[in-house]
Coordinates of C-alpha atoms and ligand atoms in Angstrom, one line a residue:
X781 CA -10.2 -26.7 -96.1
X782 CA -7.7 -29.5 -97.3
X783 CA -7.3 -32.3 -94.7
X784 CA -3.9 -33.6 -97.0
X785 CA -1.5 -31.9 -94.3
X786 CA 1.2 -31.8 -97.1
X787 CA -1.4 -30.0 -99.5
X788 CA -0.3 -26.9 -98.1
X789 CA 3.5 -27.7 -97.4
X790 CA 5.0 -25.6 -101.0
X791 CA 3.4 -22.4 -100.1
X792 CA 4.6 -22.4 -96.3
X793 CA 8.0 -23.4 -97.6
X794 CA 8.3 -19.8 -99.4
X795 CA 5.9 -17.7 -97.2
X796 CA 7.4 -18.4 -93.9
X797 CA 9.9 -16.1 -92.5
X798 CA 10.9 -19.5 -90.5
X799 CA 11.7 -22.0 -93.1
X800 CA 13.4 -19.0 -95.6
X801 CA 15.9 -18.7 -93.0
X802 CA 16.4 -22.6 -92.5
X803 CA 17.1 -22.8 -96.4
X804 CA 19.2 -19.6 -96.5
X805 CA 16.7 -17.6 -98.4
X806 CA 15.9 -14.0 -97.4
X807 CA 13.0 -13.7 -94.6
X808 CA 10.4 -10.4 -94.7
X809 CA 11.9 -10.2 -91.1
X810 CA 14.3 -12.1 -88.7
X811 CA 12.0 -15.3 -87.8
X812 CA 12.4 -16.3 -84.3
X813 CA 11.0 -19.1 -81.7
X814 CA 12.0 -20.2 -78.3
X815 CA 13.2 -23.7 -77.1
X816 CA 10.6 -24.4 -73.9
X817 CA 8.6 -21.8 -74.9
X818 CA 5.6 -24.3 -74.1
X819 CA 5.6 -24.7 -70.5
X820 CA 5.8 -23.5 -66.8
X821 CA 6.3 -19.8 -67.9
X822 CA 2.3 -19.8 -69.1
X823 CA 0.2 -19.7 -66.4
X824 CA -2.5 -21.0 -69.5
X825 CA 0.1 -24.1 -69.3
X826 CA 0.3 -24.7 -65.8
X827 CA -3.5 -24.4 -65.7
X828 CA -4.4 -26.9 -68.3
X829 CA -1.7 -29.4 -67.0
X830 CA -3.0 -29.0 -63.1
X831 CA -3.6 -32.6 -62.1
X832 CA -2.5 -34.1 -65.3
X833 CA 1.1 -36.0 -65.4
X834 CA 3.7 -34.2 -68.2
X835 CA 4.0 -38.2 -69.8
X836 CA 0.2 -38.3 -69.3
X837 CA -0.3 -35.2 -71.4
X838 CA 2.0 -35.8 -74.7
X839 CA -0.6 -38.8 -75.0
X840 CA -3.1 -37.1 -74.9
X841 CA -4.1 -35.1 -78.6
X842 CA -6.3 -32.2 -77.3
X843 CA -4.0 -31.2 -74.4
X844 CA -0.5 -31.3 -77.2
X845 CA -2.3 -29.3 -79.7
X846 CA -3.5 -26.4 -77.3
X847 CA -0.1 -26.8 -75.2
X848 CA 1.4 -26.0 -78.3
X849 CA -0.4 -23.7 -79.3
X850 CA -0.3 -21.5 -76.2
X851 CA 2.9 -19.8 -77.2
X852 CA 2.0 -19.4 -80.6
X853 CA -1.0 -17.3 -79.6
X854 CA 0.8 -15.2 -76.4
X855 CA 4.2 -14.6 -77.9
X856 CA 3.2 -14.7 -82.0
X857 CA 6.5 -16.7 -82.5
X858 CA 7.5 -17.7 -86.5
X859 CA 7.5 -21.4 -85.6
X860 CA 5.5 -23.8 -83.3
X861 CA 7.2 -26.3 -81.6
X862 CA 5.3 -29.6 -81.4
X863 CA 4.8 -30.4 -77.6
X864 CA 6.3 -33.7 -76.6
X865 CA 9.5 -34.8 -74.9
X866 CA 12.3 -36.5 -75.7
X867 CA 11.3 -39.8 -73.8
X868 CA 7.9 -40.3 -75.2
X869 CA 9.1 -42.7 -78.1
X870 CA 11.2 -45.0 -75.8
X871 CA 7.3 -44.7 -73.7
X872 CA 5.5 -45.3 -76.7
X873 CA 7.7 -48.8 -77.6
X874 CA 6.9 -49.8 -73.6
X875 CA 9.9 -48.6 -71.4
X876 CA 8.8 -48.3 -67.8
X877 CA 9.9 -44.2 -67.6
X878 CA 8.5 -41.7 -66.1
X879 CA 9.1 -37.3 -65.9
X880 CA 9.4 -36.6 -62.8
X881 CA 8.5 -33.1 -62.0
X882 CA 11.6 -30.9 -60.8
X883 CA 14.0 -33.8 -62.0
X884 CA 13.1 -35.4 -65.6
X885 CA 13.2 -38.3 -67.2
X886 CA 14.0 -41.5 -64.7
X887 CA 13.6 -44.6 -66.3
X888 CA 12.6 -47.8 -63.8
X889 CA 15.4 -50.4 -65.2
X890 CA 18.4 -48.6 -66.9
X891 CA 20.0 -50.9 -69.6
X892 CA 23.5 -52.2 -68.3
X893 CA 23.6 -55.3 -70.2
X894 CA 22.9 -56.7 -73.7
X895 CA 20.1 -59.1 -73.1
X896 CA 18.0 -55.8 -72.4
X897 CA 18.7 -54.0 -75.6
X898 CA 15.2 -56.6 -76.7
X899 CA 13.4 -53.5 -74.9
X900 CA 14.2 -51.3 -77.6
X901 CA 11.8 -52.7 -80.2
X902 CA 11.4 -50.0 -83.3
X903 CA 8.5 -47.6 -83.3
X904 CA 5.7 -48.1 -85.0
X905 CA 2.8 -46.3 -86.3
X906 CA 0.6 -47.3 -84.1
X907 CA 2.5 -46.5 -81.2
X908 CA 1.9 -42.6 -81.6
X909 CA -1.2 -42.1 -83.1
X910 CA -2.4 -39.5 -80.6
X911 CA 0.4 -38.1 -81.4
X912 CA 0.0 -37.8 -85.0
X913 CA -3.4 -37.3 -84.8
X914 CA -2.1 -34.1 -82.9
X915 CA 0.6 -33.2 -85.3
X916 CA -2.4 -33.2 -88.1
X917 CA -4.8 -30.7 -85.8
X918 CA -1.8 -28.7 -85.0
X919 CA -1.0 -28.3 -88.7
X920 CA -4.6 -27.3 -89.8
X921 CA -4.7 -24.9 -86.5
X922 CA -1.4 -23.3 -87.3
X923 CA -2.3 -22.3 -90.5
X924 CA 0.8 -20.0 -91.6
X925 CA 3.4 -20.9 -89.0
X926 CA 5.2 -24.1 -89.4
X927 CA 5.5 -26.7 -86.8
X928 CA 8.4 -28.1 -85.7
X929 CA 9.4 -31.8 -84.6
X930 CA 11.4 -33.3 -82.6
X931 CA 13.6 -36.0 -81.3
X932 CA 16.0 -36.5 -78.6
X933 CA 19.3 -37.3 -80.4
X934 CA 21.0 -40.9 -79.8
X935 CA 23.5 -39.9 -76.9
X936 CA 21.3 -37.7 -74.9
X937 CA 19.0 -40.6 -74.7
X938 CA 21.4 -43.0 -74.0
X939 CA 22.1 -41.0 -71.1
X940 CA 18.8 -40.9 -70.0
X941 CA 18.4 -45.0 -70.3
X942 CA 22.0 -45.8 -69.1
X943 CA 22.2 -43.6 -66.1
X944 CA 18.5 -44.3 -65.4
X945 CA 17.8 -40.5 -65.0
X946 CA 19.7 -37.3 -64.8
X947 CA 23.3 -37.1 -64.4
X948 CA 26.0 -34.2 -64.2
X949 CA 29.0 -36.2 -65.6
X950 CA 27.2 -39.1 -67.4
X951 CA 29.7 -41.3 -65.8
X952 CA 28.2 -44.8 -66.2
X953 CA 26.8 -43.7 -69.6
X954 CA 30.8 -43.2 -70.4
X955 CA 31.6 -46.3 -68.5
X956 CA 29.7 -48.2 -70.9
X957 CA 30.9 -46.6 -74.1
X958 CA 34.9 -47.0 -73.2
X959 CA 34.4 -50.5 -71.6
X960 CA 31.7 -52.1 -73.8
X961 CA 31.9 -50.3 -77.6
X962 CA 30.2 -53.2 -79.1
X963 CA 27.1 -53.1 -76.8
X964 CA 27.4 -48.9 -76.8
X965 CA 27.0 -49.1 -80.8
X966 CA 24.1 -51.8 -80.8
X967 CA 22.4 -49.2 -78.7
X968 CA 23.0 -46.0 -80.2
X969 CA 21.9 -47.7 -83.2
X970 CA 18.5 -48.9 -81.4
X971 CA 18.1 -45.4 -80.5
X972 CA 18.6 -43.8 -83.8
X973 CA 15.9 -46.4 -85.4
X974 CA 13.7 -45.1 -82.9
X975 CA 14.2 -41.2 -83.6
X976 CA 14.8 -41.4 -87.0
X977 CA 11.6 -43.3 -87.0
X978 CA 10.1 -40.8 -85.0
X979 CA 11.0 -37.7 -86.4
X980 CA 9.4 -39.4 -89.7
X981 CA 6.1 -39.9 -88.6
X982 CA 6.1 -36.3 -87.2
X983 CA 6.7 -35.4 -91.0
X984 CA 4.5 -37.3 -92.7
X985 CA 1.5 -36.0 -90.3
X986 CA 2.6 -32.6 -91.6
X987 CA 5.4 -31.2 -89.6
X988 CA 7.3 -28.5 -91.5
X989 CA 10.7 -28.8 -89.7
X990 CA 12.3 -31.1 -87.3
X991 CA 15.1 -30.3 -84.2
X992 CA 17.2 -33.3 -83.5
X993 CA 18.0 -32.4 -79.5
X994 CA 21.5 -33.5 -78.4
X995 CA 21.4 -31.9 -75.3
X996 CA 24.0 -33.2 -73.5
X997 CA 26.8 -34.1 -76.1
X998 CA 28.5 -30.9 -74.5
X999 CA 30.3 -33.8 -71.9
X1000 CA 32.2 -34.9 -75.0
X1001 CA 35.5 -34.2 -76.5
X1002 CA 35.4 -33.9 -80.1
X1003 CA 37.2 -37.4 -80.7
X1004 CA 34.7 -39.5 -78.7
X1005 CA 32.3 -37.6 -80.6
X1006 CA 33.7 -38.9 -84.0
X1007 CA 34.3 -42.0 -82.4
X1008 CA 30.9 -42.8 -80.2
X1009 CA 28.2 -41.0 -81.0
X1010 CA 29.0 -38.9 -84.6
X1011 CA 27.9 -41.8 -87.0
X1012 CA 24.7 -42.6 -85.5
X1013 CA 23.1 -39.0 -85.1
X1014 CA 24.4 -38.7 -89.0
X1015 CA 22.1 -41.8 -89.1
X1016 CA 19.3 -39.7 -87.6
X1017 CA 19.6 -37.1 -90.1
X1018 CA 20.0 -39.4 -93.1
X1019 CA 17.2 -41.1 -92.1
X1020 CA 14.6 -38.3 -92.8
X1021 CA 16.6 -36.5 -95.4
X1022 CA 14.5 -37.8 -97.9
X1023 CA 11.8 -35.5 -96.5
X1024 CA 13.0 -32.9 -97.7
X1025 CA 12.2 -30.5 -94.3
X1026 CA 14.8 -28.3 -92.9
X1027 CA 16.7 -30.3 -90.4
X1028 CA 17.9 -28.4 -87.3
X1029 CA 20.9 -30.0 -84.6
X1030 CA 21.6 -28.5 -81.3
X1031 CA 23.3 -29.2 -78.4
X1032 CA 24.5 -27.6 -75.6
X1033 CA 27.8 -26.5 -74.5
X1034 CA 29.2 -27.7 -78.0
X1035 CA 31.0 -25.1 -79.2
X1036 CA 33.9 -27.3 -79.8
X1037 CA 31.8 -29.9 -81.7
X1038 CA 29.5 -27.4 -83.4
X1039 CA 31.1 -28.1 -86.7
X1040 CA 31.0 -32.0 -86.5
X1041 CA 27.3 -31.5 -85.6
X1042 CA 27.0 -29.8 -88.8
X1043 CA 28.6 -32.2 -90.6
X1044 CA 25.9 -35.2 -89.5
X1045 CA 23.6 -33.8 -91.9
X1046 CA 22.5 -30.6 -90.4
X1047 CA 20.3 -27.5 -92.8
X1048 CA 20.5 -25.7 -89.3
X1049 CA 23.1 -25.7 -86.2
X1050 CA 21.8 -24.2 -82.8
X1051 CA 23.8 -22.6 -80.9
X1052 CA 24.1 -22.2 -77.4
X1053 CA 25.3 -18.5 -75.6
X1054 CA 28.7 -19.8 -74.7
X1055 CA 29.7 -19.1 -78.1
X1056 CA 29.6 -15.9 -79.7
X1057 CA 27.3 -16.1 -82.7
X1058 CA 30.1 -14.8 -85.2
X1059 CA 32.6 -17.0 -83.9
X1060 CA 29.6 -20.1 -84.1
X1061 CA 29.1 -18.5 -88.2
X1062 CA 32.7 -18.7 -88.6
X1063 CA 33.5 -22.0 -87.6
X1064 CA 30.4 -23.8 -89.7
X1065 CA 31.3 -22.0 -92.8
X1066 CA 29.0 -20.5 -96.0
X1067 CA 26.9 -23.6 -95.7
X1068 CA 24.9 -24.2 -92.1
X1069 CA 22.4 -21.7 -91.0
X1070 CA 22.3 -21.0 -87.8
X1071 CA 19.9 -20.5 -84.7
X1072 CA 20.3 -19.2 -81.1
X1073 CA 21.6 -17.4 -79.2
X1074 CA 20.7 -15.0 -76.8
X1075 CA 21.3 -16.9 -72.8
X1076 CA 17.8 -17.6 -71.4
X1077 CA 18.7 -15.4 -67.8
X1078 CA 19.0 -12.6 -70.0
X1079 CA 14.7 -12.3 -69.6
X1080 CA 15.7 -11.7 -66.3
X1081 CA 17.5 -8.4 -66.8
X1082 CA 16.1 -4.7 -67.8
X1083 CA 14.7 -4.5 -70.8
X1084 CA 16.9 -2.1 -72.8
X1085 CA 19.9 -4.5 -72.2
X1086 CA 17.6 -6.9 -73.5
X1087 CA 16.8 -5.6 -76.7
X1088 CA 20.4 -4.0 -77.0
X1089 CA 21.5 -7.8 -76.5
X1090 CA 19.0 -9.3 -79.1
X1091 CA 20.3 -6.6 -81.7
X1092 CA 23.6 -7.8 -81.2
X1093 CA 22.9 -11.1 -82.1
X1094 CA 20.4 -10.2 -85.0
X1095 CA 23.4 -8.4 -86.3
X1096 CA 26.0 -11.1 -86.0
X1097 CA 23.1 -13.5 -87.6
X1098 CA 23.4 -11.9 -90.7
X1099 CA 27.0 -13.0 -91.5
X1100 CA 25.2 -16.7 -91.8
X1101 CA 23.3 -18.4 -94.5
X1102 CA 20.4 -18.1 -92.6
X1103 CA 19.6 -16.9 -88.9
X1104 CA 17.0 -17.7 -86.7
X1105 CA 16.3 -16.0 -83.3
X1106 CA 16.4 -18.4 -80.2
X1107 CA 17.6 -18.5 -76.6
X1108 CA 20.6 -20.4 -76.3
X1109 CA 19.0 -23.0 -74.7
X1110 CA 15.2 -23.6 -72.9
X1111 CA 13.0 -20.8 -71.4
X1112 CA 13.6 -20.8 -67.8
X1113 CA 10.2 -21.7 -65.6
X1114 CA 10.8 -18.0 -63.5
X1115 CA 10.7 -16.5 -67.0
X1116 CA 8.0 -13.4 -67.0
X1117 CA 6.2 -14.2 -70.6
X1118 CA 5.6 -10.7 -71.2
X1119 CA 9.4 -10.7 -71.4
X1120 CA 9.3 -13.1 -74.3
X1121 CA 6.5 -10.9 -75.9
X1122 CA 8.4 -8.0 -75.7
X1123 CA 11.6 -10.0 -77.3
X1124 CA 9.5 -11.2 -80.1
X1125 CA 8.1 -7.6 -80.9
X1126 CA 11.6 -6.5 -80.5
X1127 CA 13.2 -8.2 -82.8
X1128 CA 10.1 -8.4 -85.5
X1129 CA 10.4 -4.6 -85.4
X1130 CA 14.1 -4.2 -85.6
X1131 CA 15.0 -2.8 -88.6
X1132 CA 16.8 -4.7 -90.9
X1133 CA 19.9 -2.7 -92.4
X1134 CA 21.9 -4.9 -94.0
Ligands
CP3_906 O1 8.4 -25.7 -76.0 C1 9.0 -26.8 -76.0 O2 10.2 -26.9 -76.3 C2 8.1 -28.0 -75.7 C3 8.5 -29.3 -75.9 C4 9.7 -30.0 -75.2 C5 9.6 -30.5 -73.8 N1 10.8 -31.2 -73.7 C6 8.6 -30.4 -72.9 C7 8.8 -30.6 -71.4 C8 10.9 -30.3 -75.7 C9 11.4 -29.9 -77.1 C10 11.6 -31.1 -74.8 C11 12.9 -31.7 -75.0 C12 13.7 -32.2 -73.9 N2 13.3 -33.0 -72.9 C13 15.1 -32.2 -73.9 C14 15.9 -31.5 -75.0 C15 15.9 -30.0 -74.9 C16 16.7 -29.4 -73.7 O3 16.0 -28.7 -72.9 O4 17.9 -29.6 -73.7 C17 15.5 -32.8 -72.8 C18 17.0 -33.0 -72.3 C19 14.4 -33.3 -72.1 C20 14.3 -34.2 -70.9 C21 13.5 -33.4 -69.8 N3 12.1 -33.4 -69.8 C22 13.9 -32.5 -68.8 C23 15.4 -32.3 -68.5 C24 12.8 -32.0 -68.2 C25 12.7 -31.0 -67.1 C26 12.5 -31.5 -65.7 C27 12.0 -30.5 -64.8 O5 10.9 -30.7 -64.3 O6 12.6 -29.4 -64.6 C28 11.7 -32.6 -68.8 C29 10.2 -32.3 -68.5 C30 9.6 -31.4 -69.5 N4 9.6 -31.6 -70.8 C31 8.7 -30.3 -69.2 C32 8.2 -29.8 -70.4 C33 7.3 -28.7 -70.6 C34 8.3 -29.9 -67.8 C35 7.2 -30.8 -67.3 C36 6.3 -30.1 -66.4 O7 5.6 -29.1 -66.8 O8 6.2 -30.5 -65.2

């Protein structure tokens, strides 16, 4: 066995059902993976994390690599994704955060002024090595199914350190961009170093795809998006093009931006299940893949409707470059996981008539 995680990387590239969709090549059979799909739905994941706290646990190299691959094992998913969270680079640079169960990320002194942008030092290698040490294990462990990084995506994070936790309107994160644009840029473009940096050492340790998350760009219009945020999640992207790994951008409730996030330099645009999947393909064009979108409470219903639900969007899938199967946006914690089971035999079964 090879311990050069990159020795491997050609043949996944055109074995896995996963990264053929992601490049627009034909897949032996729809690939599909779940946003959340570590997490409270596996009793093996509230078991292992009993006692220990969420930040502790994305620090910790043993606990990430069997967190992640819990799902991999239960469900038999076409991807891994690497377990982590958004916050843990701004943790790893030193900013005094915390996930607080139930709520998320609240962050001890949100950044107001300029004087505190100093907090937001770049990431280094160092920083994470628990965490590369565990995209390396992971990578070895996985075998066949690619791993997927991650980063949170410059304005959801801002979010995060301007409101100092979680907010419905993102208010004072606005309030900041429309009354201070020269301090809103320095720090979007702190916060892109950081992910982009990020999302790079996820790579180099041997991740085979990476998700930039911007979660909460939905509470823009499409001309503070060009305006505030658009040229620094294109710096993101840029950043690790290089790496030649399929580079995925989602958000949700941004069906109106969906082709500007495209257009920062996405291989592959999530979708969330406010938009039709054909309407999604129609507005990216021949070019973007595309991945979603069935709506998370539909694990919640009968399981025919289900699986007549998933065929619908397998079908509309096929009028993209590339399609892969996902929820539209996180597995819910109430979510049965033999639902998820069932979805993923479901749709690797589903014959493919096209
Ligand atoms: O399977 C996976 O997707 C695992 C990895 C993952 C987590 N967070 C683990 C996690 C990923 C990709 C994220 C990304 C993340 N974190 C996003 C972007 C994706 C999205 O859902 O929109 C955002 C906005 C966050 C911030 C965050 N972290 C929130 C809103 C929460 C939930 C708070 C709660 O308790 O309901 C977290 C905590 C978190 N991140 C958990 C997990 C498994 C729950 C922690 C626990 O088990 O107590």
């Amino acid at each position: 066995m090879t311990t050069d995680a990159h020795a491997t990387a050609p043949d996944l590239a055109t074995t896995s059902p996963f990264l053929r969709a992601c490049r627009g090549l034909e897949p032996s059979h729809t690939p599909v993976w779940f946003m959340r799909q570590a997490g409270r739905s596996l009793p093996e994941y509230l078991a292992i994390r009993e006692g220990v706290p969420m930040l502790e646990s994305c620090f910790r190299t043993d606990m990430v690599v069997e967190i992640t691959m819990q799902p991999v094992r239960r469900h038999g998913v076409d991807a891994a994704i690497f377990f982590s969270d958004i916050v843990v680079p701004l943790k790893a640079i030193g900013v005094d955060l915390d996930i607080v169960p139930g709520t998320g990320p609240v962050v001890a002194d949100p950044i107001r002024s300029e004087g505190q942008l100093a907090s937001l030092r770049d990431l280094e290698p160092d920083d994470v090595t628990s965490i590369t040490d565990a995209v390396r294990g992971l990578v070895q462990e996985l075998g066949s199914t690619p791993l997927i990084g991650f980063a949170g995506a410059p304005f959801t994070l801002a979010s995060y350190l301007v409101e100092g936790g979680p907010s419905r309107d993102h208010r004072r994160t606005k309030e900041l961009m429309y009354g201070q644009p020269d301090l809103w840029h320095a720090l979007l473009g702190r916060i892109a170093a950081i992910a982009g940096q990020f999302l790079r050492l996820q790579v180099e340790a041997g991740a085979s795809a990476i998700q930039l998350f911007d979660s909460w760009a939905g509470a823009l219009s499409p001309a503070d998006y060009d305006t505030y945020v658009r040229p620094h999640s294109a710096a993101v992207l840029e950043s690790v093009a290089d790496l030649d790994v399929p580079r995925i951008h989602f958000g949700v409730g941004t069906g109106e931006l969906l082709t500007r996030m495209g257009d920062v330099g996405a291989d592959v645009v999530g979708v969330d299940w406010r938009v039709p999947l054909d309407d999604a393909i129609r507005r990216l064009g021949p070019d973007k893949a595309v991945q979603g979108n069935l709506d998370p409470t539909l694990l919640f219903a009968p399981t025919d409707l289900v699986h007549r639900r998933a065929a619908e969007v397998i079908e509309a899938g096929r009028a993209a470059k590339g399609h892969v199967f996902n929820l539209g946006h996180g597995v819910l914690p109430a979510t049965d996981p033999d639902a998820l089971t069932r979805l993923v035999e479901f749709i690797h079964t589903y014959e493919r008539t096209a």
